[in-house]
Coordinates of C-alpha atoms in Angstrom, one line a residue:
M1 CA 9.2 -14.3 6.9
E2 CA 8.2 -16.9 9.0
M3 CA 5.9 -17.5 11.9
S4 CA 7.1 -16.8 15.3
R5 CA 9.1 -19.7 16.8
A6 CA 6.0 -20.4 19.2
G7 CA 4.0 -20.6 16.3
E8 CA 6.3 -23.2 14.4
A9 CA 6.4 -25.4 17.7
R10 CA 2.6 -25.5 17.7
S11 CA 2.5 -26.6 14.1
K12 CA 4.8 -29.3 14.8
G13 CA 3.7 -30.5 18.3
E14 CA 1.0 -32.3 20.2
S15 CA -0.7 -28.9 20.9
C16 CA -2.0 -28.5 17.3
T17 CA -4.6 -31.1 15.4
T18 CA -4.9 -30.4 12.0
W19 CA -7.8 -31.9 9.8
S20 CA -8.6 -31.2 6.2
A21 CA -10.4 -34.0 3.8
L22 CA -8.8 -34.3 0.6
S23 CA -10.6 -35.5 -2.6
S24 CA -9.0 -38.2 -4.8
E25 CA -7.7 -35.4 -7.0
G26 CA -6.0 -33.4 -4.2
T27 CA -7.9 -30.5 -4.2
A28 CA -9.2 -29.2 -0.7
S29 CA -12.7 -29.9 0.4
I30 CA -14.3 -30.6 3.4
C31 CA -17.6 -30.1 2.4
S32 CA -18.7 -33.5 3.6
K33 CA -18.3 -32.2 7.1
S34 CA -20.3 -29.7 8.6
P35 CA -19.6 -27.3 11.4
Q36 CA -21.9 -29.5 13.8
E37 CA -19.8 -32.3 12.8
I38 CA -16.4 -30.8 13.6
M39 CA -17.7 -29.7 16.8
A40 CA -18.8 -33.4 17.8
L41 CA -14.9 -34.6 16.6
F42 CA -13.2 -31.6 18.4
G43 CA -15.7 -30.1 20.7
P44 CA -13.8 -30.9 23.8
H45 CA -10.4 -29.2 22.6
L46 CA -12.3 -26.0 21.3
T47 CA -12.4 -22.8 23.4
H48 CA -15.9 -20.9 23.9
R49 CA -15.4 -18.6 21.3
E50 CA -14.3 -21.2 18.7
K51 CA -17.6 -22.8 19.4
L52 CA -19.7 -19.8 18.9
E53 CA -17.8 -19.2 15.6
L54 CA -18.6 -22.9 14.2
A55 CA -22.1 -22.3 15.1
A56 CA -22.5 -19.4 13.0
M57 CA -20.3 -20.8 9.8
Q58 CA -22.4 -22.1 7.2
E59 CA -19.6 -24.0 5.3
V60 CA -16.1 -25.4 6.5
W61 CA -13.2 -25.7 4.2
Y62 CA -10.6 -25.7 6.3
F63 CA -9.8 -26.7 10.1
A64 CA -7.1 -26.4 12.1
L65 CA -7.2 -26.9 16.0
Y66 CA -4.5 -25.1 18.2
N67 CA -4.5 -24.3 21.8
K68 CA -5.5 -21.0 22.6
S69 CA -3.0 -18.1 21.8
E70 CA -0.8 -16.2 24.7
G71 CA -1.2 -12.8 23.5
C72 CA -2.0 -10.1 25.7
N73 CA -5.2 -8.7 24.1
N74 CA -8.3 -9.7 22.4
D75 CA -8.6 -13.1 24.0
G76 CA -4.9 -13.9 23.7
Y77 CA -5.1 -13.8 19.9
D78 CA -3.5 -10.2 19.6
D79 CA -0.3 -8.9 20.6
Q80 CA 0.8 -5.7 22.1
E81 CA 0.3 -3.7 18.8
Q82 CA -3.1 -5.5 18.2
N83 CA -1.7 -7.5 15.6
Y84 CA -3.4 -11.1 15.3
I85 CA -1.0 -13.5 16.1
L86 CA -0.7 -15.9 13.4
F87 CA 0.5 -19.7 13.8
R88 CA 1.5 -21.9 10.3
H89 CA -1.5 -24.1 9.1
E90 CA -3.9 -22.5 11.2
H91 CA -7.1 -21.8 9.6
L92 CA -8.6 -18.3 8.9
R93 CA -12.4 -17.9 8.7
Y94 CA -12.4 -21.7 8.3
R95 CA -11.0 -21.7 4.8
Y96 CA -7.8 -20.0 4.7
E97 CA -4.7 -22.0 5.6
V98 CA -2.2 -19.9 6.8
L99 CA 1.4 -20.1 5.1
K100 CA 3.8 -17.7 5.7
K101 CA 4.0 -13.7 6.3
I102 CA 4.9 -11.8 3.4
G103 CA 4.7 -7.9 4.6
E104 CA 4.1 -6.1 7.3
G105 CA 3.7 -2.7 8.5
G106 CA 1.6 0.0 11.1
Q107 CA -1.7 -0.9 9.7
G108 CA -1.3 -4.8 9.6
Q109 CA -0.1 -7.8 8.1
V110 CA 0.0 -9.3 4.5
I111 CA 0.1 -13.4 4.9
Q112 CA 0.2 -15.8 2.2
C113 CA -2.5 -18.3 2.2
L114 CA -4.0 -21.4 0.6
D115 CA -7.6 -21.0 -0.2
H116 CA -9.2 -24.3 0.5
K117 CA -12.7 -23.3 -1.2
R118 CA -10.9 -22.2 -4.7
N119 CA -7.6 -24.1 -4.2
I120 CA -5.5 -21.1 -4.9
L121 CA -2.9 -19.1 -3.2
V122 CA -3.7 -15.8 -2.2
A123 CA -2.5 -12.9 -0.2
I124 CA -4.4 -11.7 2.6
K125 CA -4.1 -8.7 4.3
I126 CA -5.0 -9.0 8.2
L127 CA -5.5 -5.2 9.5
V128 CA -4.7 -4.7 13.2
S129 CA -7.7 -4.5 15.9
P130 CA -9.0 -1.2 15.8
S131 CA -8.0 0.8 19.1
S132 CA -11.0 3.1 18.8
S133 CA -13.8 4.0 16.8
K134 CA -12.2 6.5 14.7
H135 CA -9.5 3.8 14.2
E136 CA -12.5 1.8 12.8
I137 CA -13.9 4.2 10.7
Y138 CA -10.4 5.1 8.6
Q139 CA -10.3 1.0 8.3
K140 CA -13.9 1.0 6.9
M141 CA -12.7 3.7 4.7
E142 CA -10.1 1.2 3.4
L143 CA -12.3 -1.3 2.7
Q144 CA -14.7 1.0 1.1
I145 CA -12.2 2.3 -1.3
A146 CA -10.9 -1.1 -2.2
L147 CA -14.3 -2.2 -3.3
E148 CA -15.0 1.2 -4.8
L149 CA -12.3 0.6 -7.3
Q150 CA -13.2 -3.1 -8.3
G151 CA -15.3 -3.7 -11.2
E152 CA -15.5 -5.6 -14.5
G153 CA -12.4 -5.4 -15.7
S154 CA -10.7 -2.7 -13.2
D155 CA -7.7 -4.8 -13.0
E156 CA -6.9 -5.2 -16.7
D157 CA -8.0 -1.7 -17.6
F158 CA -7.0 0.2 -14.5
N159 CA -4.4 -1.6 -12.9
V160 CA -6.3 -2.0 -9.5
I161 CA -5.4 -4.9 -7.4
K162 CA -7.9 -7.7 -7.6
V163 CA -9.9 -8.1 -4.0
L164 CA -11.3 -11.8 -4.1
N165 CA -13.1 -11.4 -0.6
I166 CA -13.6 -9.3 2.5
F167 CA -14.4 -10.6 5.9
H168 CA -14.2 -10.1 9.7
F169 CA -12.6 -12.8 12.3
R170 CA -11.7 -12.3 15.9
G171 CA -12.0 -9.0 15.7
H172 CA -9.8 -7.9 12.4
Y173 CA -10.9 -6.9 9.2
C174 CA -9.2 -8.9 6.4
I175 CA -9.2 -8.1 2.4
V176 CA -8.3 -11.2 0.6
M177 CA -6.7 -10.4 -2.9
E178 CA -4.9 -12.0 -5.6
L179 CA -1.4 -13.0 -5.2
L180 CA 1.6 -11.6 -7.1
K181 CA 5.5 -12.3 -7.3
E182 CA 6.9 -9.1 -6.5
S183 CA 7.2 -5.8 -6.0
L184 CA 8.9 -2.8 -7.8
H185 CA 10.7 -2.2 -4.6
E186 CA 12.0 -5.7 -5.1
V187 CA 12.5 -5.2 -8.8
I188 CA 14.8 -2.3 -7.8
R189 CA 16.7 -4.4 -5.3
N190 CA 17.4 -7.3 -7.5
A191 CA 18.4 -4.8 -10.4
G192 CA 21.0 -3.5 -7.9
L193 CA 24.0 -1.6 -9.7
R194 CA 22.7 -2.8 -13.2
R195 CA 19.8 -0.5 -13.3
L196 CA 16.5 -1.1 -14.8
D197 CA 16.3 -0.9 -18.5
M198 CA 14.5 2.6 -19.3
A199 CA 11.9 1.0 -21.6
M200 CA 10.7 -0.9 -18.8
V201 CA 10.8 2.0 -16.4
K202 CA 8.6 4.0 -18.6
T203 CA 6.1 0.6 -19.1
Y204 CA 5.8 0.8 -15.1
T205 CA 5.4 4.8 -15.3
R206 CA 2.5 4.1 -18.0
G207 CA 1.1 1.3 -15.4
I208 CA 0.8 3.6 -12.4
L209 CA -0.4 6.7 -14.4
K210 CA -3.4 4.4 -15.8
F211 CA -4.3 3.7 -12.2
L212 CA -3.8 7.4 -11.0
R213 CA -5.8 8.7 -14.0
H214 CA -8.6 6.1 -12.8
I215 CA -8.8 7.2 -9.0
N216 CA -8.6 10.8 -9.9
S217 CA -11.8 10.2 -11.7
R218 CA -13.4 9.0 -8.9
Q219 CA -11.6 11.9 -6.7
I220 CA -9.8 9.2 -4.4
V221 CA -6.2 9.8 -3.1
H222 CA -4.3 6.9 -2.5
A223 CA -1.7 8.4 -0.6
D224 CA 1.2 6.0 -0.2
I225 CA 2.2 5.4 -4.0
K226 CA 5.7 3.9 -3.6
P227 CA 7.5 0.8 -4.9
E228 CA 6.7 -1.4 -2.5
N229 CA 2.8 -0.9 -3.3
V230 CA 3.4 -1.3 -7.1
L231 CA 3.1 -5.6 -7.6
V232 CA 4.2 -6.8 -10.9
K233 CA 1.6 -8.9 -12.7
D234 CA 3.9 -10.1 -15.5
T235 CA 7.5 -9.5 -15.5
V236 CA 7.9 -9.9 -19.4
T237 CA 5.2 -7.1 -20.4
G238 CA 5.9 -4.9 -17.2
T239 CA 2.1 -5.0 -16.1
V240 CA 1.6 -4.0 -12.8
R241 CA -1.2 -3.6 -10.3
I242 CA -1.8 -1.1 -7.7
T243 CA -2.3 -2.1 -3.7
D244 CA -2.7 -1.0 -0.2
F245 CA -5.2 1.4 0.5
G246 CA -5.0 1.8 4.3
T247 CA -4.2 5.6 3.7
S248 CA -6.6 6.5 0.8
F249 CA -9.4 8.9 1.3
F250 CA -12.0 10.7 -0.7
V251 CA -11.1 13.9 -1.5
E252 CA -14.4 15.4 -0.3
S253 CA -13.9 13.3 3.2
Q254 CA -10.3 13.8 4.1
P255 CA -9.1 12.6 7.4
M256 CA -7.4 14.9 9.8
N257 CA -4.4 12.7 10.2
V258 CA -3.0 11.5 6.5
G259 CA -0.5 9.0 6.5
G260 CA 2.3 8.2 4.2
T261 CA 5.6 6.9 3.7
L262 CA 8.2 9.6 4.4
E263 CA 10.5 9.2 1.3
Y264 CA 7.2 10.0 -0.4
L265 CA 5.4 12.8 1.0
A266 CA 4.7 16.0 -0.8
P267 CA 5.3 19.5 1.0
E268 CA 1.5 20.5 1.1
L269 CA 1.0 17.4 3.4
L270 CA 4.2 18.4 5.6
L271 CA 2.8 22.2 5.7
G272 CA -0.8 21.1 6.8
Y273 CA -2.5 21.7 3.5
S274 CA -5.9 20.0 2.3
L275 CA -4.6 17.4 -0.1
T276 CA -5.3 16.5 -3.9
C277 CA -4.5 13.6 -6.3
G278 CA -1.4 16.1 -6.9
V279 CA 0.1 14.2 -3.6
D280 CA 0.2 11.0 -5.6
M281 CA 1.7 12.8 -8.6
W282 CA 4.4 14.0 -6.3
A283 CA 4.9 10.2 -5.2
L284 CA 5.0 9.1 -8.8
G285 CA 8.0 11.5 -9.4
C286 CA 9.6 10.1 -6.6
T287 CA 9.0 6.2 -7.5
V288 CA 9.9 6.8 -11.2
A289 CA 13.0 8.2 -10.4
E290 CA 13.8 5.4 -7.8
L291 CA 13.1 3.0 -10.6
A292 CA 15.4 4.9 -13.2
T293 CA 18.4 5.5 -10.6
G294 CA 17.9 2.7 -8.0
R295 CA 17.8 5.0 -4.9
E296 CA 15.4 7.2 -3.2
L297 CA 15.1 10.6 -4.6
F298 CA 14.8 12.4 -1.2
R299 CA 16.7 10.7 1.6
S300 CA 15.5 12.4 4.7
N301 CA 16.7 11.7 8.0
S302 CA 13.2 12.7 9.7
H303 CA 9.8 14.7 9.3
E304 CA 11.5 17.6 9.8
D305 CA 14.4 16.9 7.5
H306 CA 12.3 16.3 4.7
L307 CA 10.8 19.6 3.3
P308 CA 14.3 21.1 3.8
R309 CA 15.7 18.0 1.6
C310 CA 13.2 18.5 -0.9
I311 CA 13.7 22.3 -1.0
E312 CA 17.6 21.6 -1.4
I313 CA 16.8 19.7 -4.5
L314 CA 13.9 21.9 -6.3
G315 CA 14.6 25.3 -4.5
M316 CA 12.1 27.3 -2.3
P317 CA 8.3 26.9 -3.1
P318 CA 6.1 29.6 -3.9
R319 CA 6.0 32.7 -1.4
Y320 CA 2.4 32.3 -1.3
M321 CA 2.7 28.6 -0.3
V322 CA 4.8 29.1 2.5
N323 CA 3.1 32.4 4.0
G324 CA -0.3 30.6 4.1
A325 CA 0.9 27.2 4.9
P326 CA -1.0 26.1 8.5
D327 CA 2.2 24.4 9.4
R328 CA 4.4 27.2 8.2
T329 CA 6.2 27.6 11.8
Q330 CA 7.4 24.0 11.8
F331 CA 9.5 24.7 9.3
F332 CA 10.1 28.8 8.5
D333 CA 10.7 31.6 10.6
H334 CA 9.3 34.7 10.6
R335 CA 11.2 36.1 8.0
G336 CA 10.1 32.7 5.6
K337 CA 14.1 31.4 6.3
M338 CA 13.9 27.6 6.3
F339 CA 14.9 25.8 9.5
C340 CA 17.4 23.2 9.1
P341 CA 17.8 20.7 11.7
G342 CA 21.3 18.6 11.6
K343 CA 22.6 19.2 7.9
K344 CA 22.3 22.7 6.6
R345 CA 20.0 22.5 3.3
V346 CA 20.9 25.5 0.9
P347 CA 18.0 25.9 -1.7
G348 CA 18.3 24.5 -4.9
S349 CA 22.2 23.6 -4.3
F350 CA 21.8 20.2 -5.5
P351 CA 19.3 20.1 -8.8
L352 CA 17.2 17.8 -10.0
H353 CA 19.0 16.6 -12.8
K354 CA 22.7 16.2 -10.9
V355 CA 20.4 13.9 -8.4
L356 CA 19.2 12.0 -11.1
K357 CA 22.7 11.8 -13.1
S358 CA 20.6 12.0 -16.3
D359 CA 21.6 14.1 -19.4
D360 CA 18.1 13.2 -20.5
P361 CA 16.0 16.6 -20.7
E362 CA 12.6 14.9 -21.4
F363 CA 12.9 12.5 -18.5
V364 CA 14.4 15.4 -16.3
E365 CA 11.3 17.4 -17.2
F366 CA 9.1 14.4 -16.3
I367 CA 10.0 14.0 -12.9
S368 CA 10.4 17.8 -12.5
S369 CA 6.7 17.8 -13.7
C370 CA 5.1 15.3 -11.2
L371 CA 7.3 17.5 -8.6
R372 CA 5.8 20.7 -9.0
V373 CA 3.6 21.7 -5.7
E374 CA 0.5 22.9 -5.8
P375 CA -1.7 22.8 -2.6
A376 CA -5.2 22.8 -2.3
Q377 CA -5.8 26.1 -0.5
R378 CA -4.2 28.9 -2.3
P379 CA -5.6 32.8 -2.8
S380 CA -9.1 32.5 -4.2
S381 CA -8.3 34.6 -6.8
L382 CA -5.8 31.8 -8.3
L383 CA -7.6 28.9 -7.5
A384 CA -9.5 28.7 -10.9
Q385 CA -6.6 29.6 -12.9
A386 CA -4.5 26.7 -10.7
S387 CA -7.0 23.8 -11.1
K388 CA -7.0 24.1 -15.1
E389 CA -2.9 24.0 -14.8
K390 CA -2.7 21.1 -12.8
L391 CA -5.0 19.3 -15.0
K392 CA -3.2 20.4 -18.1
V393 CA 0.1 19.0 -16.3
V394 CA -1.5 15.9 -15.8
E395 CA -2.5 15.4 -19.0
E396 CA 0.7 16.7 -20.5
E397 CA 2.7 13.8 -18.5
E398 CA 0.4 11.1 -19.5
T399 CA 0.7 12.4 -23.1
M400 CA 4.8 12.5 -22.5
V401 CA 4.8 8.7 -21.3
E402 CA 3.1 7.6 -24.3
E403 CA 5.7 9.4 -26.6
L404 CA 8.5 8.4 -24.6
V405 CA 7.4 4.5 -25.1
E406 CA 6.6 4.8 -28.7
A407 CA 9.8 6.3 -29.5
E408 CA 11.6 3.5 -27.5
L409 CA 9.6 0.7 -29.5
R410 CA 10.7 2.3 -32.8
Q411 CA 14.3 1.9 -31.5

């Protein structure tokens, strides 16, 4: 994905002056120029805000001078959706050179940049400018969790994306991460009709489970496990890294509104229950099914249609779950009959093994075990037993994947 046409024009026209002194080896370094020297060189072309930024900088590694942006927010730096307006080859915090956009969503944009201090390519997630104090709290939680999961060997041992730096620039929080080649979404798309080899599917599954086991021990819910958020570190070994903590939260401080992607949302979220790490297991089942089949497991038309679609494949959830759901009336009438907006969905009429098109009972059972619904709130007399059962399910799933992989390697 490229920058805007306006950005392209500015990067080539007279309205842009880029200055970067390179050493004889070609590595980026402008340590010989202090912020004060750059101020002296380009002072007449700087905005008041840029002058204040430079005055606060201790070092400058890369500098590109552009005319002021023409956005409608944040002194012209942001667009209507509070996204930072990017221009190719501009600087981020006088160190990172913007190269191209590689992803975007409701929470921000992901940019490929050159880190002129370390002379490496990195991925930087630029969050949208927070629209309220509550919005900023959510963003700070994302930063906190991203850092909480870092640690010596956390990338190698638990498949957490490596965070290299976090900074604040022109009203936006920015997360600098290692740059990886592709996501599992791209792997699925590139495989096309050939489908992925089941041995590689199992390898990817083990990698995601390793991550989920780690965050579960920290009482953290990722809340948006899906192929786009699983990045491939090594295409040969199938090593993965999990990224994007924009909807993640600590179980003990669950936000009022939890995000996520429709096709991977667990029923307990739709029904208004408090959430546990079980929603990540549900999303894992959806992700693994997609890896194996090449298509989304629950293709829903809307939020209102998603739960009926899940029930069409898995059958009705437990009666206590329907009766006790805080948002029960959005999906069921007073008799417990399911609303079906648009297409009529008959519970259990399209069973899981048919959707998966698989005759492998172990594979179908694995996906089924991931898709077991277990809300956090249920009758107190059953709560202790439910916790034990859920823990047993997670342990059995991890053992099952390991056994499947070992069996595959022996073949």
